[in-house]
mmCIF file of C-alpha atoms in Angstrom:
data_model
loop_
_atom_site.group_PDB
_atom_site.id
_atom_site.type_symbol
_atom_site.label_atom_id
_atom_site.label_comp_id
_atom_site.label_asym_id
_atom_site.label_seq_id
_atom_site.Cartn_x
_atom_site.Cartn_y
_atom_site.Cartn_z
ATOM 1 C CA UNK A 1 -14.881 -37.283 -0.526
ATOM 2 C CA UNK A 2 -11.118 -37.287 0.044
ATOM 3 C CA UNK A 3 -11.374 -34.241 2.319
ATOM 4 C CA UNK A 4 -13.944 -36.005 4.501
ATOM 5 C CA UNK A 5 -11.731 -39.079 4.766
ATOM 6 C CA UNK A 6 -8.700 -37.003 5.811
ATOM 7 C CA UNK A 7 -10.748 -35.186 8.454
ATOM 8 C CA UNK A 8 -12.131 -38.487 9.768
ATOM 9 C CA UNK A 9 -8.638 -39.968 10.075
ATOM 10 C CA UNK A 10 -7.451 -36.872 11.944
ATOM 11 C CA UNK A 11 -10.391 -37.029 14.358
ATOM 12 C CA UNK A 12 -9.878 -40.671 15.273
ATOM 13 C CA UNK A 13 -6.073 -40.852 15.364
ATOM 14 C CA UNK A 14 -4.384 -41.347 18.720
ATOM 15 C CA UNK A 15 -1.820 -38.763 19.746
ATOM 16 C CA UNK A 16 1.334 -40.846 19.551
ATOM 17 C CA UNK A 17 4.270 -38.980 20.960
ATOM 18 C CA UNK A 18 7.428 -40.300 19.384
ATOM 19 C CA UNK A 19 11.012 -40.152 20.510
ATOM 20 C CA UNK A 20 12.844 -36.827 20.118
ATOM 21 C CA UNK A 21 14.473 -38.016 16.876
ATOM 22 C CA UNK A 22 11.035 -38.318 15.269
ATOM 23 C CA UNK A 23 10.732 -42.126 15.126
ATOM 24 C CA UNK A 24 7.532 -44.019 15.793
ATOM 25 C CA UNK A 25 8.808 -45.855 18.853
ATOM 26 C CA UNK A 26 11.770 -45.332 21.126
ATOM 27 C CA UNK A 27 13.923 -48.457 21.548
ATOM 28 C CA UNK A 28 15.546 -48.531 24.976
ATOM 29 C CA UNK A 29 18.675 -50.412 26.020
ATOM 30 C CA UNK A 30 19.721 -51.449 29.546
ATOM 31 C CA UNK A 31 20.746 -48.402 31.580
ATOM 32 C CA UNK A 32 18.547 -46.020 29.551
ATOM 33 C CA UNK A 33 15.166 -44.549 30.456
ATOM 34 C CA UNK A 34 12.050 -43.151 28.861
ATOM 35 C CA UNK A 35 12.330 -39.403 29.484
ATOM 36 C CA UNK A 36 9.155 -37.342 29.168
ATOM 37 C CA UNK A 37 9.290 -33.532 29.293
ATOM 38 C CA UNK A 38 6.877 -32.361 32.004
ATOM 39 C CA UNK A 39 5.773 -29.498 29.758
ATOM 40 C CA UNK A 40 4.090 -32.071 27.482
ATOM 41 C CA UNK A 41 1.731 -33.263 30.213
ATOM 42 C CA UNK A 42 -1.834 -32.035 30.606
ATOM 43 C CA UNK A 43 -5.304 -33.507 31.199
ATOM 44 C CA UNK A 44 -5.094 -34.927 27.683
ATOM 45 C CA UNK A 45 -3.433 -38.323 27.920
ATOM 46 C CA UNK A 46 -0.184 -38.684 26.001
ATOM 47 C CA UNK A 47 0.807 -42.109 24.707
ATOM 48 C CA UNK A 48 4.516 -42.933 24.530
ATOM 49 C CA UNK A 49 5.405 -46.008 22.450
ATOM 50 C CA UNK A 50 8.603 -47.772 23.474
ATOM 51 C CA UNK A 51 10.335 -51.030 22.687
ATOM 52 C CA UNK A 52 12.109 -52.824 25.515
ATOM 53 C CA UNK A 53 13.903 -56.134 25.104
ATOM 54 C CA UNK A 54 12.078 -56.741 21.802
ATOM 55 C CA UNK A 55 8.617 -55.997 23.238
ATOM 56 C CA UNK A 56 6.473 -53.115 21.997
ATOM 57 C CA UNK A 57 4.642 -51.317 24.785
ATOM 58 C CA UNK A 58 3.061 -47.981 25.462
ATOM 59 C CA UNK A 59 3.073 -45.645 28.451
ATOM 60 C CA UNK A 60 0.234 -43.272 29.349
ATOM 61 C CA UNK A 61 1.249 -40.013 31.033
ATOM 62 C CA UNK A 62 -0.949 -37.096 32.030
ATOM 63 C CA UNK A 63 -1.524 -34.475 34.677
ATOM 64 C CA UNK A 64 -4.709 -34.517 36.730
ATOM 65 C CA UNK A 65 -6.760 -31.451 37.721
ATOM 66 C CA UNK A 66 -4.669 -30.895 40.870
ATOM 67 C CA UNK A 67 -1.415 -30.944 38.865
ATOM 68 C CA UNK A 68 -0.348 -34.420 39.984
ATOM 69 C CA UNK A 69 1.482 -36.525 37.413
ATOM 70 C CA UNK A 70 -0.199 -39.831 36.569
ATOM 71 C CA UNK A 71 1.458 -42.702 34.701
ATOM 72 C CA UNK A 72 0.384 -46.182 33.671
ATOM 73 C CA UNK A 73 1.141 -48.892 31.180
ATOM 74 C CA UNK A 74 -1.374 -48.725 28.347
ATOM 75 C CA UNK A 75 -2.900 -52.074 29.127
ATOM 76 C CA UNK A 76 -5.828 -53.160 31.282
ATOM 77 C CA UNK A 77 -4.997 -55.248 34.354
ATOM 78 C CA UNK A 78 -7.809 -57.670 33.557
ATOM 79 C CA UNK A 79 -8.025 -57.537 29.750
ATOM 80 C CA UNK A 80 -4.305 -57.545 28.885
ATOM 81 C CA UNK A 81 -4.376 -61.244 27.957
ATOM 82 C CA UNK A 82 -6.938 -60.497 25.237
ATOM 83 C CA UNK A 83 -4.396 -58.282 23.482
ATOM 84 C CA UNK A 84 -7.079 -55.630 23.098
ATOM 85 C CA UNK A 85 -7.031 -54.362 26.689
ATOM 86 C CA UNK A 86 -5.539 -50.976 25.874
ATOM 87 C CA UNK A 87 -6.896 -47.471 26.375
ATOM 88 C CA UNK A 88 -7.836 -44.592 24.150
ATOM 89 C CA UNK A 89 -8.975 -41.217 25.381
ATOM 90 C CA UNK A 90 -12.577 -40.317 24.626
ATOM 91 C CA UNK A 91 -13.369 -36.844 25.872
ATOM 92 C CA UNK A 92 -12.244 -36.615 29.495
ATOM 93 C CA UNK A 93 -11.988 -40.377 30.127
ATOM 94 C CA UNK A 94 -9.751 -43.261 29.111
ATOM 95 C CA UNK A 95 -11.729 -46.216 27.763
ATOM 96 C CA UNK A 96 -10.536 -49.838 27.631
ATOM 97 C CA UNK A 97 -10.922 -50.998 24.046
ATOM 98 C CA UNK A 98 -11.776 -54.538 25.191
ATOM 99 C CA UNK A 99 -14.243 -54.196 28.082
ATOM 100 C CA UNK A 100 -15.276 -50.540 27.889
ATOM 101 C CA UNK A 101 -14.250 -49.621 31.446
ATOM 102 C CA UNK A 102 -13.708 -45.890 31.809
ATOM 103 C CA UNK A 103 -11.286 -43.933 33.982
ATOM 104 C CA UNK A 104 -10.735 -40.257 34.663
ATOM 105 C CA UNK A 105 -7.280 -38.682 34.926
ATOM 106 C CA UNK A 106 -7.296 -38.789 38.744
ATOM 107 C CA UNK A 107 -7.842 -42.574 38.671
ATOM 108 C CA UNK A 108 -4.865 -43.364 36.411
ATOM 109 C CA UNK A 109 -1.800 -44.869 38.042
ATOM 110 C CA UNK A 110 -3.173 -45.305 41.553
ATOM 111 C CA UNK A 111 -4.974 -48.637 41.701
ATOM 112 C CA UNK A 112 -3.393 -52.047 41.377
ATOM 113 C CA UNK A 113 -5.736 -54.884 40.489
ATOM 114 C CA UNK A 114 -9.123 -54.772 38.869
ATOM 115 C CA UNK A 115 -10.085 -53.556 35.432
ATOM 116 C CA UNK A 116 -8.013 -50.371 35.174
ATOM 117 C CA UNK A 117 -4.740 -49.238 33.585
ATOM 118 C CA UNK A 118 -1.697 -51.050 34.995
ATOM 119 C CA UNK A 119 -0.156 -48.332 37.224
ATOM 120 C CA UNK A 120 3.376 -47.006 37.161
ATOM 121 C CA UNK A 121 3.550 -45.817 40.751
ATOM 122 C CA UNK A 122 5.587 -42.804 41.932
ATOM 123 C CA UNK A 123 8.266 -45.100 43.373
ATOM 124 C CA UNK A 124 8.720 -46.624 39.888
ATOM 125 C CA UNK A 125 9.555 -43.332 38.193
ATOM 126 C CA UNK A 126 11.696 -40.280 38.812
ATOM 127 C CA UNK A 127 10.828 -36.611 38.415
ATOM 128 C CA UNK A 128 13.828 -34.310 38.248
ATOM 129 C CA UNK A 129 13.740 -30.718 37.090
ATOM 130 C CA UNK A 130 11.617 -30.692 33.968
ATOM 131 C CA UNK A 131 11.615 -34.424 33.187
ATOM 132 C CA UNK A 132 9.704 -37.546 34.168
ATOM 133 C CA UNK A 133 11.884 -40.656 33.744
ATOM 134 C CA UNK A 134 10.911 -44.323 33.745
ATOM 135 C CA UNK A 135 13.872 -46.686 33.816
ATOM 136 C CA UNK A 136 14.590 -49.526 31.423
ATOM 137 C CA UNK A 137 14.433 -51.918 34.380
ATOM 138 C CA UNK A 138 10.913 -50.791 35.349
ATOM 139 C CA UNK A 139 9.761 -51.133 31.744
ATOM 140 C CA UNK A 140 11.527 -54.475 31.264
ATOM 141 C CA UNK A 141 9.686 -55.917 34.291
ATOM 142 C CA UNK A 142 6.392 -55.207 32.484
ATOM 143 C CA UNK A 143 7.160 -56.836 29.137
ATOM 144 C CA UNK A 144 5.025 -59.912 29.941
ATOM 145 C CA UNK A 145 1.846 -57.812 30.160
ATOM 146 C CA UNK A 146 2.414 -56.707 26.561
ATOM 147 C CA UNK A 147 3.124 -60.179 25.121
ATOM 148 C CA UNK A 148 -0.276 -60.343 23.339
ATOM 149 C CA UNK A 149 -0.797 -56.613 22.890
ATOM 150 C CA UNK A 150 -2.516 -55.628 19.640
ATOM 151 C CA UNK A 151 -2.670 -51.830 19.891
ATOM 152 C CA UNK A 152 -1.482 -50.276 16.644
ATOM 153 C CA UNK A 153 1.306 -47.729 16.506
#
């Protein structure tokens, strides 16, 4: 019975990428940024937990089929006030855990408004060499959308 439980936990756990030091969440200070190695990105969504100005949040990063980098805050633009408007990947789609809306990789990070992941647009991030960076300031501006967030780390 224990073996079945361990397998079930492994199957339903989210891939939580931690900071390079191995912690559960990266705490950022003014002037710092969330730096994501491009080599980590694929069609499988990666979830990056960060704390900014005392607020826990999570960033989704992935690469679509054409190789374009997609980023979004892990909260639904409509359901964020419920606290349960966050996404988990199920097969090839991201599914809002509050309303059930589904999105493919090529839809992440492009639409503002509606029931989809809150985008982090290309002008709100920097790609240099082998790293995708999202500044403290960009993350700090989004803290209000995570005020009621109930996704577990």
